[in-house]
Short mmCIF file of C-alpha atoms in Angstrom, two decimals:
data_model
loop_
_atom_site.label_atom_id
_atom_site.label_comp_id
_atom_site.label_asym_id
_atom_site.label_seq_id
_atom_site.Cartn_x
_atom_site.Cartn_y
_atom_site.Cartn_z
CA MET A 1 9.83 1.81 -1.46
CA VAL A 2 10.90 3.88 -4.48
CA LYS A 3 14.44 4.98 -3.58
CA SER A 4 13.51 6.86 -0.40
CA CYS A 5 10.71 7.92 1.96
CA ASP A 6 10.87 11.40 0.43
CA ALA A 7 7.38 12.23 -0.97
CA SER A 8 8.58 11.87 -4.58
CA LEU A 9 5.20 10.27 -5.37
CA LEU A 10 3.38 13.56 -4.74
CA LEU A 11 5.12 15.46 -7.55
CA VAL A 12 2.89 16.15 -10.56
CA THR A 13 4.04 16.17 -14.17
CA ALA A 14 5.32 19.71 -14.70
CA ASN A 15 8.52 21.67 -15.39
CA GLY A 16 10.40 18.65 -16.71
CA VAL A 17 9.20 16.32 -13.90
CA GLU A 18 7.40 13.11 -14.89
CA SER A 19 5.07 12.06 -12.08
CA GLU A 20 5.34 8.63 -10.48
CA GLU A 21 1.53 8.64 -10.45
CA LEU A 22 1.64 7.79 -14.18
CA SER A 23 3.06 4.33 -13.45
CA SER A 24 0.69 1.36 -13.55
CA ARG A 25 1.94 0.54 -10.02
CA SER A 26 0.30 3.78 -8.83
CA PHE A 27 -3.13 2.74 -10.16
CA GLY A 28 -5.82 3.42 -7.56
CA MET A 29 -3.78 5.86 -5.50
CA ARG A 30 -5.91 8.91 -4.80
CA ASN A 31 -6.96 11.57 -2.30
CA PHE A 32 -3.61 13.36 -2.32
CA LYS A 33 -5.75 16.46 -1.71
CA TYR A 34 -5.72 15.60 2.00
CA VAL A 35 -1.93 15.84 2.09
CA ASP A 36 -2.26 19.26 0.44
CA THR A 37 -4.80 20.32 3.09
CA ILE A 38 -2.46 19.24 5.90
CA LYS A 39 0.49 20.97 4.23
CA LYS A 40 -1.40 24.29 3.95
CA ALA A 41 -2.37 24.13 7.62
CA VAL A 42 1.21 23.34 8.70
CA GLU A 43 2.70 26.03 6.43
CA SER A 44 0.42 28.68 7.94
CA GLU A 45 1.79 27.87 11.41
CA CYS A 46 5.41 26.91 10.65
CA PRO A 47 6.51 27.97 7.13
CA GLN A 48 8.95 25.57 5.42
CA THR A 49 9.56 23.54 8.58
CA VAL A 50 7.62 20.29 8.12
CA SER A 51 8.32 18.30 4.95
CA CYS A 52 5.77 16.58 2.77
CA ALA A 53 7.67 13.35 3.45
CA ASP A 54 7.05 13.73 7.19
CA ILE A 55 3.38 14.49 6.53
CA VAL A 56 3.00 11.29 4.49
CA ALA A 57 4.79 9.17 7.10
CA LEU A 58 2.88 10.60 10.06
CA SER A 59 -0.40 10.28 8.15
CA ALA A 60 0.34 6.57 7.67
CA ARG A 61 1.03 6.28 11.41
CA ASP A 62 -2.22 8.05 12.33
CA GLY A 63 -4.21 6.19 9.68
CA PHE A 64 -3.10 2.94 11.33
CA VAL A 65 -4.52 4.20 14.65
CA LEU A 66 -7.81 5.34 13.05
CA LEU A 67 -8.19 1.86 11.56
CA GLY A 68 -7.85 0.20 14.96
CA GLY A 69 -4.09 -0.32 15.20
CA PRO A 70 -1.72 0.76 17.99
CA TYR A 71 0.05 4.12 18.07
CA ILE A 72 3.72 3.86 17.18
CA GLU A 73 6.47 6.40 17.77
CA MET A 74 7.86 7.65 14.46
CA LYS A 75 10.88 9.84 13.81
CA THR A 76 10.61 13.13 11.91
CA GLY A 77 13.16 15.20 10.02
CA ARG A 78 12.78 13.69 6.54
CA ARG A 79 13.29 16.06 3.63
CA ASP A 80 11.54 16.09 0.27
CA SER A 81 13.07 14.92 -3.00
CA LYS A 82 13.84 17.41 -5.73
CA GLU A 83 13.02 14.85 -8.40
CA SER A 84 10.61 12.10 -9.37
CA TYR A 85 11.75 8.51 -9.88
CA ALA A 86 9.09 7.55 -12.42
CA THR A 87 11.44 5.20 -14.28
CA MET A 88 12.25 3.29 -11.05
CA VAL A 89 8.71 2.63 -9.81
CA GLU A 90 8.13 -0.67 -11.62
CA ASP A 91 11.51 -2.02 -10.50
CA SER A 92 10.86 -1.06 -6.87
CA ILE A 93 7.23 -1.90 -6.12
CA PRO A 94 6.05 -5.50 -6.70
CA ASN A 95 2.96 -6.11 -8.78
CA HIS A 96 -0.11 -7.99 -7.52
CA ASN A 97 0.58 -10.95 -9.79
CA ASP A 98 4.35 -11.25 -9.29
CA SER A 99 5.83 -14.42 -7.85
CA MET A 100 6.19 -14.57 -4.07
CA SER A 101 9.97 -14.85 -4.38
CA LEU A 102 10.06 -11.58 -6.33
CA VAL A 103 7.74 -9.85 -3.84
CA LEU A 104 9.93 -10.99 -0.93
CA SER A 105 13.14 -9.89 -2.67
CA ARG A 106 11.74 -6.40 -3.35
CA PHE A 107 10.96 -5.92 0.34
CA GLU A 108 14.18 -7.56 1.45
CA SER A 109 16.12 -5.02 -0.63
CA ILE A 110 14.97 -2.28 1.76
CA GLY A 111 15.49 -4.34 4.90
CA ILE A 112 12.04 -5.86 5.42
CA ASP A 113 12.08 -9.63 6.04
CA ALA A 114 9.47 -12.23 5.10
CA GLU A 115 7.64 -11.83 8.42
CA GLY A 116 7.41 -8.06 7.92
CA THR A 117 6.29 -8.46 4.31
CA VAL A 118 3.45 -10.79 5.33
CA ALA A 119 2.41 -8.22 7.95
CA LEU A 120 2.45 -5.29 5.49
CA LEU A 121 0.26 -7.22 3.06
CA GLY A 122 -2.24 -7.34 5.93
CA ALA A 123 -3.08 -3.78 4.86
CA HIS A 124 -5.31 -5.62 2.37
CA SER A 125 -7.64 -6.07 5.33
CA VAL A 126 -9.07 -2.61 4.56
CA GLY A 127 -10.21 -0.79 1.48
CA ARG A 128 -11.06 -2.23 -1.89
CA VAL A 129 -9.58 -3.58 -5.10
CA HIS A 130 -10.49 -2.37 -8.58
CA CYS A 131 -11.89 -5.01 -10.91
CA VAL A 132 -8.95 -4.38 -13.27
CA ASN A 133 -6.75 -6.22 -10.75
CA ILE A 134 -9.22 -9.05 -10.06
CA VAL A 135 -10.57 -10.21 -13.44
CA ASN A 136 -7.48 -12.27 -14.30
CA ARG A 137 -8.62 -14.68 -11.55
CA LEU A 138 -12.23 -14.81 -12.79
CA TYR A 139 -12.08 -14.94 -16.60
CA PRO A 140 -12.11 -16.88 -18.84
CA THR A 141 -12.23 -19.49 -16.06
CA VAL A 142 -12.25 -19.05 -12.31
CA ASP A 143 -8.94 -19.58 -10.51
CA PRO A 144 -9.34 -22.99 -8.79
CA THR A 145 -7.68 -21.62 -5.62
CA LEU A 146 -10.60 -19.19 -5.15
CA ASP A 147 -13.51 -20.21 -2.92
CA PRO A 148 -16.37 -20.86 -5.41
CA GLU A 149 -18.98 -18.83 -3.51
CA HIS A 150 -16.58 -15.92 -3.12
CA ALA A 151 -15.78 -16.15 -6.83
CA GLU A 152 -19.49 -15.75 -7.58
CA TYR A 153 -19.60 -12.64 -5.37
CA LEU A 154 -16.56 -11.24 -7.21
CA LYS A 155 -18.16 -11.93 -10.60
CA ARG A 156 -21.22 -9.98 -9.51
CA ARG A 157 -18.95 -7.08 -8.54
CA CYS A 158 -16.89 -7.46 -11.74
CA PRO A 159 -19.27 -8.74 -14.44
CA SER A 160 -16.98 -7.93 -17.38
CA PRO A 161 -13.61 -9.49 -18.19
CA GLU A 162 -12.53 -6.06 -19.49
CA PRO A 163 -13.52 -3.49 -16.85
CA ASP A 164 -13.14 0.23 -17.48
CA PRO A 165 -10.16 1.44 -15.39
CA LYS A 166 -11.90 4.79 -14.88
CA ALA A 167 -15.20 3.28 -13.72
CA VAL A 168 -16.05 2.73 -10.07
CA GLN A 169 -15.91 -1.06 -10.23
CA TYR A 170 -14.42 -2.73 -7.20
CA ALA A 171 -14.76 -5.38 -4.52
CA ARG A 172 -14.00 -4.95 -0.85
CA ASN A 173 -11.00 -6.76 0.57
CA ASP A 174 -12.86 -7.77 3.71
CA LEU A 175 -16.64 -8.03 3.86
CA GLU A 176 -16.85 -8.42 7.65
CA THR A 177 -14.72 -5.55 8.99
CA PRO A 178 -13.93 -3.52 5.85
CA MET A 179 -12.52 -0.47 7.64
CA VAL A 180 -10.66 -2.13 10.51
CA LEU A 181 -7.00 -3.13 10.16
CA ASP A 182 -7.37 -6.44 11.93
CA ASN A 183 -6.29 -10.01 11.18
CA MET A 184 -9.40 -10.92 9.15
CA TYR A 185 -7.26 -10.70 6.02
CA TYR A 186 -5.30 -13.77 7.11
CA LYS A 187 -8.44 -15.68 8.03
CA ASN A 188 -9.91 -14.80 4.64
CA ILE A 189 -6.91 -15.93 2.62
CA LEU A 190 -6.74 -19.19 4.58
CA SER A 191 -10.36 -19.66 3.47
CA HIS A 192 -9.36 -18.93 -0.15
CA LYS A 193 -11.10 -15.56 -0.18
CA GLY A 194 -8.14 -13.38 -1.09
CA LEU A 195 -8.79 -11.03 -4.02
CA LEU A 196 -5.33 -10.75 -5.53
CA LEU A 197 -3.02 -13.49 -6.72
CA VAL A 198 -0.35 -12.29 -4.26
CA ASP A 199 -2.83 -12.78 -1.40
CA GLN A 200 -3.33 -16.43 -2.30
CA GLN A 201 0.38 -16.98 -2.81
CA LEU A 202 1.03 -15.94 0.80
CA VAL A 203 -0.90 -19.06 1.86
CA SER A 204 0.69 -21.49 -0.58
CA ASP A 205 4.33 -20.37 -0.28
CA PRO A 206 6.21 -22.35 2.40
CA THR A 207 8.25 -19.26 3.42
CA THR A 208 5.21 -17.11 4.17
CA SER A 209 2.44 -19.56 5.14
CA PRO A 210 3.61 -20.09 8.77
CA PHE A 211 3.39 -16.33 9.36
CA VAL A 212 -0.07 -16.22 7.77
CA GLU A 213 -1.33 -18.89 10.18
CA LYS A 214 0.24 -17.18 13.18
CA MET A 215 -1.24 -13.78 12.27
CA ALA A 216 -4.66 -15.35 11.68
CA ASP A 217 -4.51 -16.73 15.22
CA ASP A 218 -3.12 -13.65 16.98
CA LYS A 219 -4.14 -10.07 16.12
CA GLY A 220 -1.66 -8.65 18.65
CA TYR A 221 1.21 -10.43 16.93
CA PHE A 222 0.01 -9.07 13.56
CA HIS A 223 -0.16 -5.51 14.90
CA ASP A 224 3.34 -5.83 16.39
CA GLN A 225 4.81 -7.03 13.11
CA PHE A 226 2.89 -4.47 11.05
CA SER A 227 4.17 -1.70 13.34
CA ARG A 228 7.75 -2.93 12.98
CA ALA A 229 7.54 -3.11 9.19
CA LEU A 230 5.77 0.26 8.89
CA LEU A 231 8.61 1.87 10.85
CA LEU A 232 11.19 0.29 8.55
CA LEU A 233 9.31 1.62 5.51
CA SER A 234 9.07 5.10 7.03
CA GLU A 235 12.84 5.16 7.61
CA ASN A 236 13.86 3.83 4.20
CA ASN A 237 16.88 5.82 3.00
CA PRO A 238 15.58 9.24 4.17
CA LEU A 239 16.93 12.53 2.87
CA THR A 240 18.25 14.53 5.83
CA GLY A 241 20.56 17.45 6.57
CA ASP A 242 21.28 19.41 3.40
CA ASP A 243 19.90 16.73 1.04
CA GLY A 244 16.60 17.42 -0.66
CA GLU A 245 14.42 20.32 0.44
CA ILE A 246 11.25 21.20 2.31
CA ARG A 247 8.72 21.87 -0.41
CA LYS A 248 6.39 24.84 -0.13
CA ASP A 249 3.79 22.93 -2.16
CA CYS A 250 3.89 19.12 -2.00
CA ARG A 251 3.01 18.83 -5.69
CA TYR A 252 5.94 20.88 -7.03
CA VAL A 253 9.68 21.19 -6.48
CA ASN A 254 10.61 24.61 -5.04
CA VAL A 255 11.55 27.17 -7.68
#
């Protein structure tokens, strides 16, 4: 979403580059070491042939399959950026407590419609959310749109209104199928069990709520729309031809 699908996120702060990982929008992103592992394996077979951008995109595709989604054909040939866009991150990626109109406009700016945006947020069906991003709905008073019993569970997971960002304090997005990318997310938010403010806004906003109800009823429809939106993301403004480069190390621009 930040300018291009070009692996700019992977660059570390070094040699005049300021990493996008320093942005608050990148909070919680981790395990880049697996991209490095894949890159080393690919470089040993085909030196400077497969970009880090392609590795990230294809990993998203395969992660979708491993989490129970369908396999989708994805183009390759992306090239890697020679720069970081740290100053653009906050203007490109919506925050969890932004208004729904702002969230929709951010996605629309790269060609993803409301239906696709609702589907992509279904990624909140897996993984977990750090307490830092939940406590604003729990303290000093509980958000009235939260299911009271679920709020009590969240308060047990996040007992302090000021959690340590570096501590392992989190709640799972989905308690029933936490590592399956299914349509439980939509069922949960219809039951007022969404963790983030943006999750609850999907239900209350008249533009997005019809899609939420349809995805809650039909997992196949959700998977189809998620696949479509994931493809659009993967093809956002790619660097091709002589633009960019194929990095030798995903963490650094070639010297």
